[in-house]
Short mmCIF file of C-alpha atoms and ligand atoms in Angstrom, two decimals:
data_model
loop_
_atom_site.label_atom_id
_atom_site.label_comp_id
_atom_site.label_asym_id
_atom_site.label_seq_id
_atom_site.Cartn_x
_atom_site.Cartn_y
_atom_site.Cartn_z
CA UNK Z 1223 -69.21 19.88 -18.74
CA UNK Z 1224 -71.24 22.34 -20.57
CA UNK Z 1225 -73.14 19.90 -22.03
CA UNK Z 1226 -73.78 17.90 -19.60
CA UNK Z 1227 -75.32 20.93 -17.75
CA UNK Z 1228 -77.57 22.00 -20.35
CA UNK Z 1229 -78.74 18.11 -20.80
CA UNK Z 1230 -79.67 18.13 -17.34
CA UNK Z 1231 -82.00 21.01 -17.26
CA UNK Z 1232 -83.12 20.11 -20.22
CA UNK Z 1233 -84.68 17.24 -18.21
CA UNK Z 1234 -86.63 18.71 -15.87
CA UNK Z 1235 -89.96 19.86 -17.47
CA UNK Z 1236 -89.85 23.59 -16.62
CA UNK Z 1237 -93.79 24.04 -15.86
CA UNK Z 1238 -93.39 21.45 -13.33
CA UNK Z 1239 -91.62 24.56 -11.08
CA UNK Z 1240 -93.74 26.83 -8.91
CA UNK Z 1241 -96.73 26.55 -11.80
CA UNK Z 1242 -98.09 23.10 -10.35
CA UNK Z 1243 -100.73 24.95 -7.99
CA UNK Z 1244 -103.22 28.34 -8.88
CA UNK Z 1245 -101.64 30.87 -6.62
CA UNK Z 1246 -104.77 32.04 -4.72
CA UNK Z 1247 -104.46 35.49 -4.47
CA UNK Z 1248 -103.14 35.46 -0.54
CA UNK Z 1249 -100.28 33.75 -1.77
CA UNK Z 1250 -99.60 35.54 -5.35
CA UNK Z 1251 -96.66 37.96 -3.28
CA UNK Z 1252 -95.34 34.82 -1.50
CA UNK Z 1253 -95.23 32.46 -4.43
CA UNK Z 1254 -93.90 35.68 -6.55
CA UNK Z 1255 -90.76 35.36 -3.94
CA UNK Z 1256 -90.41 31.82 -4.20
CA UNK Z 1257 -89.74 32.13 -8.30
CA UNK Z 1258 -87.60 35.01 -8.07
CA UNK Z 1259 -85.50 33.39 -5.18
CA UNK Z 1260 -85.84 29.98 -7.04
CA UNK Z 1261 -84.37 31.05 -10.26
CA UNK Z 1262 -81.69 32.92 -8.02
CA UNK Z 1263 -80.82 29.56 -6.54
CA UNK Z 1264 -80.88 28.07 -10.18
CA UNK Z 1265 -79.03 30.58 -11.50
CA UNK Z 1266 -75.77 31.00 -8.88
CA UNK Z 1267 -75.59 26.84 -9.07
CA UNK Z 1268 -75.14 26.62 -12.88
CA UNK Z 1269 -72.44 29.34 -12.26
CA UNK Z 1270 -70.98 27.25 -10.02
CA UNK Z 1271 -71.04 23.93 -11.72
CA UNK Z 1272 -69.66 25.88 -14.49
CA UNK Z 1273 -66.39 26.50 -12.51
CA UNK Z 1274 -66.20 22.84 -11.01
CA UNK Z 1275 -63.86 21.16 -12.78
CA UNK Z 1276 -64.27 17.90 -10.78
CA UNK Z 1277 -66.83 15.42 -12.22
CA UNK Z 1278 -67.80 14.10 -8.84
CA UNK Z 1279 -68.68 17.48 -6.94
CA UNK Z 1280 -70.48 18.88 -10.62
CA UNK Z 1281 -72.84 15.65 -10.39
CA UNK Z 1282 -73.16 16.53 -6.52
CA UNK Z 1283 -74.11 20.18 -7.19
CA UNK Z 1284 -76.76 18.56 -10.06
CA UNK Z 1285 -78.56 16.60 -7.33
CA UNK Z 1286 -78.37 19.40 -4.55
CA UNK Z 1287 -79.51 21.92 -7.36
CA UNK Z 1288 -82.59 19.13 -7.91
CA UNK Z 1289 -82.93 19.03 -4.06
CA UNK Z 1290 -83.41 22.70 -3.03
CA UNK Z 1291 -85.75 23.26 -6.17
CA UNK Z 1292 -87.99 20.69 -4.64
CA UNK Z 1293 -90.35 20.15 -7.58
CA UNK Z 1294 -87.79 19.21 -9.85
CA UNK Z 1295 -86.38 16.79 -7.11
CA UNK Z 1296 -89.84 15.22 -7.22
CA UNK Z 1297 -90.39 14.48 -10.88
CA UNK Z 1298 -86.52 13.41 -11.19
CA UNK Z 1299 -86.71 11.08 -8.82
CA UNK Z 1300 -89.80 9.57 -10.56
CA UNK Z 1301 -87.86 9.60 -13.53
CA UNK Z 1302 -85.40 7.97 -11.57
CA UNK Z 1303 -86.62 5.67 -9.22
CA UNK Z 1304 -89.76 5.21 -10.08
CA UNK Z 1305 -92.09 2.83 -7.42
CA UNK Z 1306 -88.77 0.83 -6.55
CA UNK Z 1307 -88.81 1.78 -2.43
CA UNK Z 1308 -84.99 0.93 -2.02
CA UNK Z 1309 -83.85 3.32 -4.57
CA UNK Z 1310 -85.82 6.06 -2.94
CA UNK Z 1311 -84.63 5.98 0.46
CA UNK Z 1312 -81.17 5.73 -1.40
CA UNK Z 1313 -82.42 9.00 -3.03
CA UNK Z 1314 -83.57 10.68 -0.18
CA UNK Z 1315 -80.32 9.65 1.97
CA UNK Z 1316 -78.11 10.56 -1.14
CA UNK Z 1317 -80.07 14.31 -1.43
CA UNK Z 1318 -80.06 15.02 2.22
CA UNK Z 1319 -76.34 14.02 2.90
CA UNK Z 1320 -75.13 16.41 0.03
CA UNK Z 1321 -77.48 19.21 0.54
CA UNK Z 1322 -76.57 18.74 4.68
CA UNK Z 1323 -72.82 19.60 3.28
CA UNK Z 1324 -73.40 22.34 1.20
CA UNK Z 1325 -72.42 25.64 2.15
CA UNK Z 1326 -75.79 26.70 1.05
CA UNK Z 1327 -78.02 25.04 3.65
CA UNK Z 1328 -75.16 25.93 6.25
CA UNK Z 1329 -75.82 29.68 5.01
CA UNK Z 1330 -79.58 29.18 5.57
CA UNK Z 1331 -79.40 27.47 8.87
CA UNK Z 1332 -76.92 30.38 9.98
CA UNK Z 1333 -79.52 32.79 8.84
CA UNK Z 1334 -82.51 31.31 10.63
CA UNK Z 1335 -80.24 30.42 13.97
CA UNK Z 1336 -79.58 34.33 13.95
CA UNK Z 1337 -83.48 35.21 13.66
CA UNK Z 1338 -83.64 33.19 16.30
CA UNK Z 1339 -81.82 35.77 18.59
CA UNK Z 1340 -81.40 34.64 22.09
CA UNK Z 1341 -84.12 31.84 21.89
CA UNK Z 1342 -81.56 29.30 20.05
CA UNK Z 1343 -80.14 28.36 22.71
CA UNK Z 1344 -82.46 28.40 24.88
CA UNK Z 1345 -82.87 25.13 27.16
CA UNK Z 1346 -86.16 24.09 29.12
CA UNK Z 1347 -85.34 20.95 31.05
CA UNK Z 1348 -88.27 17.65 31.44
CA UNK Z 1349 -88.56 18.84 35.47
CA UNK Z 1350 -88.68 22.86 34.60
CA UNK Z 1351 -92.60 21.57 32.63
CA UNK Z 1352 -92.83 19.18 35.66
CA UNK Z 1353 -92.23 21.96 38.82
CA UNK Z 1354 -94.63 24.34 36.31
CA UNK Z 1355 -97.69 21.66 36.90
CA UNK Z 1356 -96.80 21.06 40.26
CA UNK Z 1357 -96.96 24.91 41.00
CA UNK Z 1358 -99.86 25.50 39.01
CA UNK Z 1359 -98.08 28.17 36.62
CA UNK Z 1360 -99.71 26.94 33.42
CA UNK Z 1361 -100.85 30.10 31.77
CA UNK Z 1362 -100.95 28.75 28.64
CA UNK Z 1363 -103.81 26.03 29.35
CA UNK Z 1364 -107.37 27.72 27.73
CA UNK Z 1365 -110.20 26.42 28.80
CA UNK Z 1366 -112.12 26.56 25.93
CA UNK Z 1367 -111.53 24.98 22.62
CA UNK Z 1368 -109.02 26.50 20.61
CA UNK Z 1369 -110.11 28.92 18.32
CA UNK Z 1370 -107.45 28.47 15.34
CA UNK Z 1371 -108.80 24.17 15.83
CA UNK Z 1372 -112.23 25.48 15.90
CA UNK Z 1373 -112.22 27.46 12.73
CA UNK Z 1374 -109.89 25.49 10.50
CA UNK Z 1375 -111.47 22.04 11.46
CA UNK Z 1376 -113.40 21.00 8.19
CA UNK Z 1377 -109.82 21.85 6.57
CA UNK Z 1378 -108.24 19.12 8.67
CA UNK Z 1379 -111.06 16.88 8.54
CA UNK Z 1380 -111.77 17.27 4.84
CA UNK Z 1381 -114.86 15.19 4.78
CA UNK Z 1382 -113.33 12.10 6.64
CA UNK Z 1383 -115.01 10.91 9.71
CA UNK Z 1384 -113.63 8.91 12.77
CA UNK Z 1385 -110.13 10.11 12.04
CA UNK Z 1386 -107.09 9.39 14.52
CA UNK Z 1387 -105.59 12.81 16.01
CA UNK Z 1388 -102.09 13.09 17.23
CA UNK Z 1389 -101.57 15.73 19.99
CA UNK Z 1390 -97.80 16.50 20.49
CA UNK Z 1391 -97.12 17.84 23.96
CA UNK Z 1392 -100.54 17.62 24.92
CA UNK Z 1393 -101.15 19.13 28.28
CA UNK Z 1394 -105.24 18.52 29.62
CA UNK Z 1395 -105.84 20.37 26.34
CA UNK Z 1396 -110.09 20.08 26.37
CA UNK Z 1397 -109.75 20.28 22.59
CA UNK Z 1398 -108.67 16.12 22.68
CA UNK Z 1399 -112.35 16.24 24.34
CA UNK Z 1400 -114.18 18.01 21.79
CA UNK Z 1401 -112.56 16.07 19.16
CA UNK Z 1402 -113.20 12.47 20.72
CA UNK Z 1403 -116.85 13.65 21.49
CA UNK Z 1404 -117.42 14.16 17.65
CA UNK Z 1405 -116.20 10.41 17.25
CA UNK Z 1406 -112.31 10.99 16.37
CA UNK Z 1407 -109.85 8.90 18.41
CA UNK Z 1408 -107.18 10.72 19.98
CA UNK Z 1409 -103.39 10.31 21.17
CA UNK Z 1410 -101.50 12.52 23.05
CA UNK Z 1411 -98.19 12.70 24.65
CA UNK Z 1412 -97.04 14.74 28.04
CA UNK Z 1413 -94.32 14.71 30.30
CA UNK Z 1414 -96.62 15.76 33.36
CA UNK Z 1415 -98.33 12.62 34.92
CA UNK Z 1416 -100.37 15.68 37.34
CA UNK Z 1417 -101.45 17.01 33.84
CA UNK Z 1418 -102.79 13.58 32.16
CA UNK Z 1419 -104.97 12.65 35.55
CA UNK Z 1420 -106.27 16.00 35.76
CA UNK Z 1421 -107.71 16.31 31.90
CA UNK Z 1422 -109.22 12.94 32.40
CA UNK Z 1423 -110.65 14.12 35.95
CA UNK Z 1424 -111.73 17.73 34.83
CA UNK Z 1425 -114.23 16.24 32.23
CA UNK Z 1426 -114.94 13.30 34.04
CA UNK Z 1427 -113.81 10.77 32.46
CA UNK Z 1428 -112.80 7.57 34.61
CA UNK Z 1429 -109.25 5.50 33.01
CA UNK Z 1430 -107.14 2.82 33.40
CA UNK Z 1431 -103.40 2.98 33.66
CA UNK Z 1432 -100.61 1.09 32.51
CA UNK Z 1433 -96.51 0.59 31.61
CA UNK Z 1434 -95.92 1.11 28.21
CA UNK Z 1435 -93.42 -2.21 27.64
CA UNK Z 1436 -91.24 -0.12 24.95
CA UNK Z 1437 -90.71 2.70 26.56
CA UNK Z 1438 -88.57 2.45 30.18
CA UNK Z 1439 -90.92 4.57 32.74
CA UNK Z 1440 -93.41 5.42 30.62
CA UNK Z 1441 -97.33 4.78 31.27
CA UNK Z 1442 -100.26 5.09 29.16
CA UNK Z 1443 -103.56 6.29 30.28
CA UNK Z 1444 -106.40 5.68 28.62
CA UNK Z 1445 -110.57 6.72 28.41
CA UNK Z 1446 -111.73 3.20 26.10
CA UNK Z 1447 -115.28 4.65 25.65
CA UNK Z 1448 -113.95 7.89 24.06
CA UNK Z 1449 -110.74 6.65 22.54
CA UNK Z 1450 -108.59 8.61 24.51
CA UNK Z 1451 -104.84 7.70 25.15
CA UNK Z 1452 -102.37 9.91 26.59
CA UNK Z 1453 -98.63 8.79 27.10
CA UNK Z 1454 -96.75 10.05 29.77
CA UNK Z 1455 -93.18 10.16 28.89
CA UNK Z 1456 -90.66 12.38 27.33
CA UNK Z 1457 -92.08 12.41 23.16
CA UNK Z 1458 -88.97 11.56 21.70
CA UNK Z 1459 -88.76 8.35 23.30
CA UNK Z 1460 -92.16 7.78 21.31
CA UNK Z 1461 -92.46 6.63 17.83
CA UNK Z 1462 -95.23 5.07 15.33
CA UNK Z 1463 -94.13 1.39 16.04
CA UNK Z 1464 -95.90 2.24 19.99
CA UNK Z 1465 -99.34 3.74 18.36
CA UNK Z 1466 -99.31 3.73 14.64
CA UNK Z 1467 -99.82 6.69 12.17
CA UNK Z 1468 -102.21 9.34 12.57
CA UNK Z 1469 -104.24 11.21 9.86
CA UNK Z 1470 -104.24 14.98 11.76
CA UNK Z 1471 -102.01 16.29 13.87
CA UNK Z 1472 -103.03 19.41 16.34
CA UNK Z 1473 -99.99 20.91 17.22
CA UNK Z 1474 -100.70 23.56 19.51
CA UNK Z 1475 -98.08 24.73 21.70
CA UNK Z 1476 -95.66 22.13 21.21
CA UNK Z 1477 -93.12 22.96 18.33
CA UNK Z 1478 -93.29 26.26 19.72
CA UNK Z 1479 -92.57 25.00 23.30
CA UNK Z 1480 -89.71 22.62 23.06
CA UNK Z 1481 -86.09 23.40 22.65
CA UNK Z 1482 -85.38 25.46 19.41
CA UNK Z 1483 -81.94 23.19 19.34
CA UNK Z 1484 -84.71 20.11 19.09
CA UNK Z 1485 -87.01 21.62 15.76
CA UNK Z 1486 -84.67 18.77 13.44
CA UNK Z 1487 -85.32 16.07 15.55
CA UNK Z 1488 -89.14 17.03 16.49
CA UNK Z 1489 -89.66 17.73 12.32
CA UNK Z 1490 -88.56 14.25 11.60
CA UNK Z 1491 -90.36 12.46 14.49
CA UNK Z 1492 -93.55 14.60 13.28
CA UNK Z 1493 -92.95 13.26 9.72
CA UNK Z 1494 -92.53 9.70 10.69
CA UNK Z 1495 -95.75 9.74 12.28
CA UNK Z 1496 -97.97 10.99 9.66
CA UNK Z 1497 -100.34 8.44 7.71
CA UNK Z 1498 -99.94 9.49 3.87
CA UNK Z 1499 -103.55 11.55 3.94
CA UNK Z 1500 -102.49 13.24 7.47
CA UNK Z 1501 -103.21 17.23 7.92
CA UNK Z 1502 -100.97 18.41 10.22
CA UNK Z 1503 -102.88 21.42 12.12
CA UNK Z 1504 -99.80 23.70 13.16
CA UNK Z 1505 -100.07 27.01 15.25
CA UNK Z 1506 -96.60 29.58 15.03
CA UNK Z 1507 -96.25 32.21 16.88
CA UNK Z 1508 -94.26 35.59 15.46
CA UNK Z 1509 -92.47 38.25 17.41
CA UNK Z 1510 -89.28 39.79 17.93
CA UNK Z 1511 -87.19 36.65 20.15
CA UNK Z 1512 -84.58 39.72 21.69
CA UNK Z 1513 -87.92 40.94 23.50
CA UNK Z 1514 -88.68 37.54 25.18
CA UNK Z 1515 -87.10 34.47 26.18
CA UNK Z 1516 -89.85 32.10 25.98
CA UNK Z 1517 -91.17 29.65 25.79
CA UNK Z 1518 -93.41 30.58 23.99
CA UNK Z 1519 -90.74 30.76 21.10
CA UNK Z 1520 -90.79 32.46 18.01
CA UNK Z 1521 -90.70 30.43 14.95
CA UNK Z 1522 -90.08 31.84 11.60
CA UNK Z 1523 -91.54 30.76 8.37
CA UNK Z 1524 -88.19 30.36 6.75
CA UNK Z 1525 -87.53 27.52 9.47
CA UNK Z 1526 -91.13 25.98 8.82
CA UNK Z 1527 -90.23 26.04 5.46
CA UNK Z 1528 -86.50 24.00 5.73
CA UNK Z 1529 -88.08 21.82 8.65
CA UNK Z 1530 -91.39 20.57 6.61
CA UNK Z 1531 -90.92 21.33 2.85
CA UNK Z 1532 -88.65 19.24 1.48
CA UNK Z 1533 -91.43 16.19 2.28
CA UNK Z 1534 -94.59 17.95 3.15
CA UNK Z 1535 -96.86 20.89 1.28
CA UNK Z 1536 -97.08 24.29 3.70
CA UNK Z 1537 -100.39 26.17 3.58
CA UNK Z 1538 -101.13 29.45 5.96
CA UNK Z 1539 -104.93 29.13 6.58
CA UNK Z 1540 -105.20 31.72 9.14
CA UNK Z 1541 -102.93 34.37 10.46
CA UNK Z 1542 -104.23 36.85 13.11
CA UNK Z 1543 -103.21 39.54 15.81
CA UNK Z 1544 -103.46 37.58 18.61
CA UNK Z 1545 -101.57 40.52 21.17
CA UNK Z 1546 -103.58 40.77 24.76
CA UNK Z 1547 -102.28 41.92 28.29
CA UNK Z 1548 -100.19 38.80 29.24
CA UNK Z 1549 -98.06 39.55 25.64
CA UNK Z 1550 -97.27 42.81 26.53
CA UNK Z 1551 -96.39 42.35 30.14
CA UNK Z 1552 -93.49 40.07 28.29
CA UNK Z 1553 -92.72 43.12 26.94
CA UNK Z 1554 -93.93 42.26 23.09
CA UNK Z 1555 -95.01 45.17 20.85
CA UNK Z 1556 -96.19 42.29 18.34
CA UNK Z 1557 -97.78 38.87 18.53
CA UNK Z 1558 -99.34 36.99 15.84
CA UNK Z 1559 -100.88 33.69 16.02
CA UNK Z 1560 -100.66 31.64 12.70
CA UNK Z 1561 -102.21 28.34 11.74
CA UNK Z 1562 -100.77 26.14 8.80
CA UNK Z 1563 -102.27 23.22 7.31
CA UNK Z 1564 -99.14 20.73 6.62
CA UNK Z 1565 -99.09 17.39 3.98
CA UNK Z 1566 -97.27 14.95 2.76
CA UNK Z 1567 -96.50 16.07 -0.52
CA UNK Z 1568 -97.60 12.78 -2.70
CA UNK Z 1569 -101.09 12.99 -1.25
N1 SAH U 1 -100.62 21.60 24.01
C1 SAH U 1 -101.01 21.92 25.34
C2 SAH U 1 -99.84 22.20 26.29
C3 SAH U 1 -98.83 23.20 25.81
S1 SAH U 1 -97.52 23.58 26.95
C4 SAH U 1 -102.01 23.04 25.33
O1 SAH U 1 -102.33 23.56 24.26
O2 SAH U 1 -102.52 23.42 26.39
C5 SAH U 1 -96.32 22.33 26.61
C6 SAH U 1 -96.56 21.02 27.34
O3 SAH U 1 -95.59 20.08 26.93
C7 SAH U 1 -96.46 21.09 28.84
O4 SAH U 1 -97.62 20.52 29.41
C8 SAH U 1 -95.20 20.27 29.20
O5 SAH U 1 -95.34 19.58 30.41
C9 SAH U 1 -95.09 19.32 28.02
N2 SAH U 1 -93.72 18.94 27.59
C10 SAH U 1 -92.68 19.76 27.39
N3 SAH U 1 -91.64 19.09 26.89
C11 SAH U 1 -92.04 17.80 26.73
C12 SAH U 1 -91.43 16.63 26.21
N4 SAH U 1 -90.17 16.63 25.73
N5 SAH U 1 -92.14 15.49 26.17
C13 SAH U 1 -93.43 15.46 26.62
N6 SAH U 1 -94.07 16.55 27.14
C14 SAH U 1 -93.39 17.71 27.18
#
């Protein structure tokens, strides 16, 4: 058994781990952590496949150990798999069903349901966003283009021109104007039918409307001069086979506005619709969840982290104090705004 464990690390090129990228020097402290928590992880699994005297669970441990320490996972499986599709969804499946038992990623889901404090169970219901438009309590429409989208745009761009944004949870959000007025196409997604008609009214734009055959209920509206098409229906029931891939993403206010209990399922329907060069624009909010009960909610990096990195790179491009009035009538003492810049991981 020894053996066989010292064979297998043997395997795995060590500079492949944590050395790939320069640290910039923002993220020396964070990529300092990674290591130290990295060989931690390393360390405790060798101990335990030490003890296993089973040959099944040791080779399970191997491939989990591979899985958490995601670089290694990567250049095994090329080792493995190579370019043969089938054998990398078997892969993936294989790594994700064994790491989903492990009483390691139940410890780390534990620990970020806990920082979660009162929000994780927190349930908004379709009509609760529904009676907010019909009431007009949407405090969290701006009228102006976002500022994190604003400042971090060449980052999603990155040179390419005409490029097909996604916009989860969309709202009238004016930023799907500014974007489709500098030639990018644009597809959003909203419950609110009141929401949808009054974007395209409030920058008078004239659309057509129609059922969306795949999806019961739903209807698409759509602005053909500016590429403009915003589903109304509930976004889980949409996928890429309605409208494709896209290659950006601006996520504002949506994986911090739906169900904490949904983050899994929203992470992999994110995922699924990201074109291999996609940059995934994503704004998190931090603050201390047992002050307020959202939404807003509070998502911490450590769930970022489990939702996105086992598939996508994580960058933090911007992180800023973003505390005003409204914050600290929710009785906040601390509100920052964060953008990350999320991709697949082979591009
Ligand atoms: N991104 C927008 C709106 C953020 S508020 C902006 O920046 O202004 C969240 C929006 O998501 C609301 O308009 C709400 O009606 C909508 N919504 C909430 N849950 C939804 C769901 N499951 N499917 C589709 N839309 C949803």
């Amino acid at each position: 058994m020894g053996n066989l464990k010292s064979k297998f690390w043997q395997s795995i090129p060590s500079r492949t781990f944590y050395t790939e990228r320069q640290p910039t020097e923002s993220s020396t402290k964070r990529l300092a952590l990674q290591a130290k928590l990295g060989v931690s992880i390393q360390a405790s699994l060798a101990a335990f496949i030490d003890r296993s005297a089973c040959p099944v669970s040791c080779a399970a441990e191997q491939i989990l150990a591979v899985f958490i320490q995601e670089r290694h996972a990567l250049s095994l499986r090329e080792n493995m798999c190579g370019s043969n599709v089938f054998l990398r969804v078997l892969w993936l499946f294989l790594c994700r069903a064994i790491a989903s038992c492990s009483p390691l990623t139940a410890d780390r889901q534990a620990n970020i349901t806990s920082m979660l404090g009162q929000q994780a169970d927190r349930v908004m219901a379709l009509g609760e966003w529904e009676e907010r438009w019909q009431q007009n309590k949407i405090g969290f429409h701006q009228p102006e283009v976002h500022k994190m989208l604003k400042n971090n745009i060449d980052k999603v761009l990155n040179g390419r021109t005409g490029v097909r944004f996604f916009f989860p949870l969309c709202g009238k959000a004016v930023d799907m104007k500014w974007l489709a007025d500098m030639g990018h196409s644009v597809v959003g997604v909203e419950i609110s039918e009141k929401a949808i008609r009054q974007f395209f009214e409030e920058n008078n734009m004239t659309y057509t409307e129609e059922p969306v055959p795949a999806i019961p209920g739903a209807k698409v509206y759509k602005n053909s001069e500016k590429n403009i098409s915003l589903y109304q229906c509930d976004l889980y029931a949409f996928s890429s086979s309605i409208d494709g891939q896209f290659g950006a993403i601006w996520d504002r206010g949506s994986l911090v506005a739906i169900n904490p209990a949904d983050r899994e399922k929203y992470a992999a329907l994110i995922i699924s619709l990201m074109a291999k060069d996609c940059r995934y624009l994503l704004e998190t909010l931090l603050y201390n969840p047992d002050l307020y009960e959202g939404p807003p909610f509070f998502v911490p990096d450590e769930q970022l982290h489990s939702l996105f990195g086992s598939s996508c790179d994580i960058e933090l491009l911007q992180s800023v104090d973003a505390m005003t009035d409204l914050q600290r009538q929710w009785g906040l003492d601390k509100f920052t705004q964060n953008a990350h810049l999320i991709t697949p991981k082979s591009s």
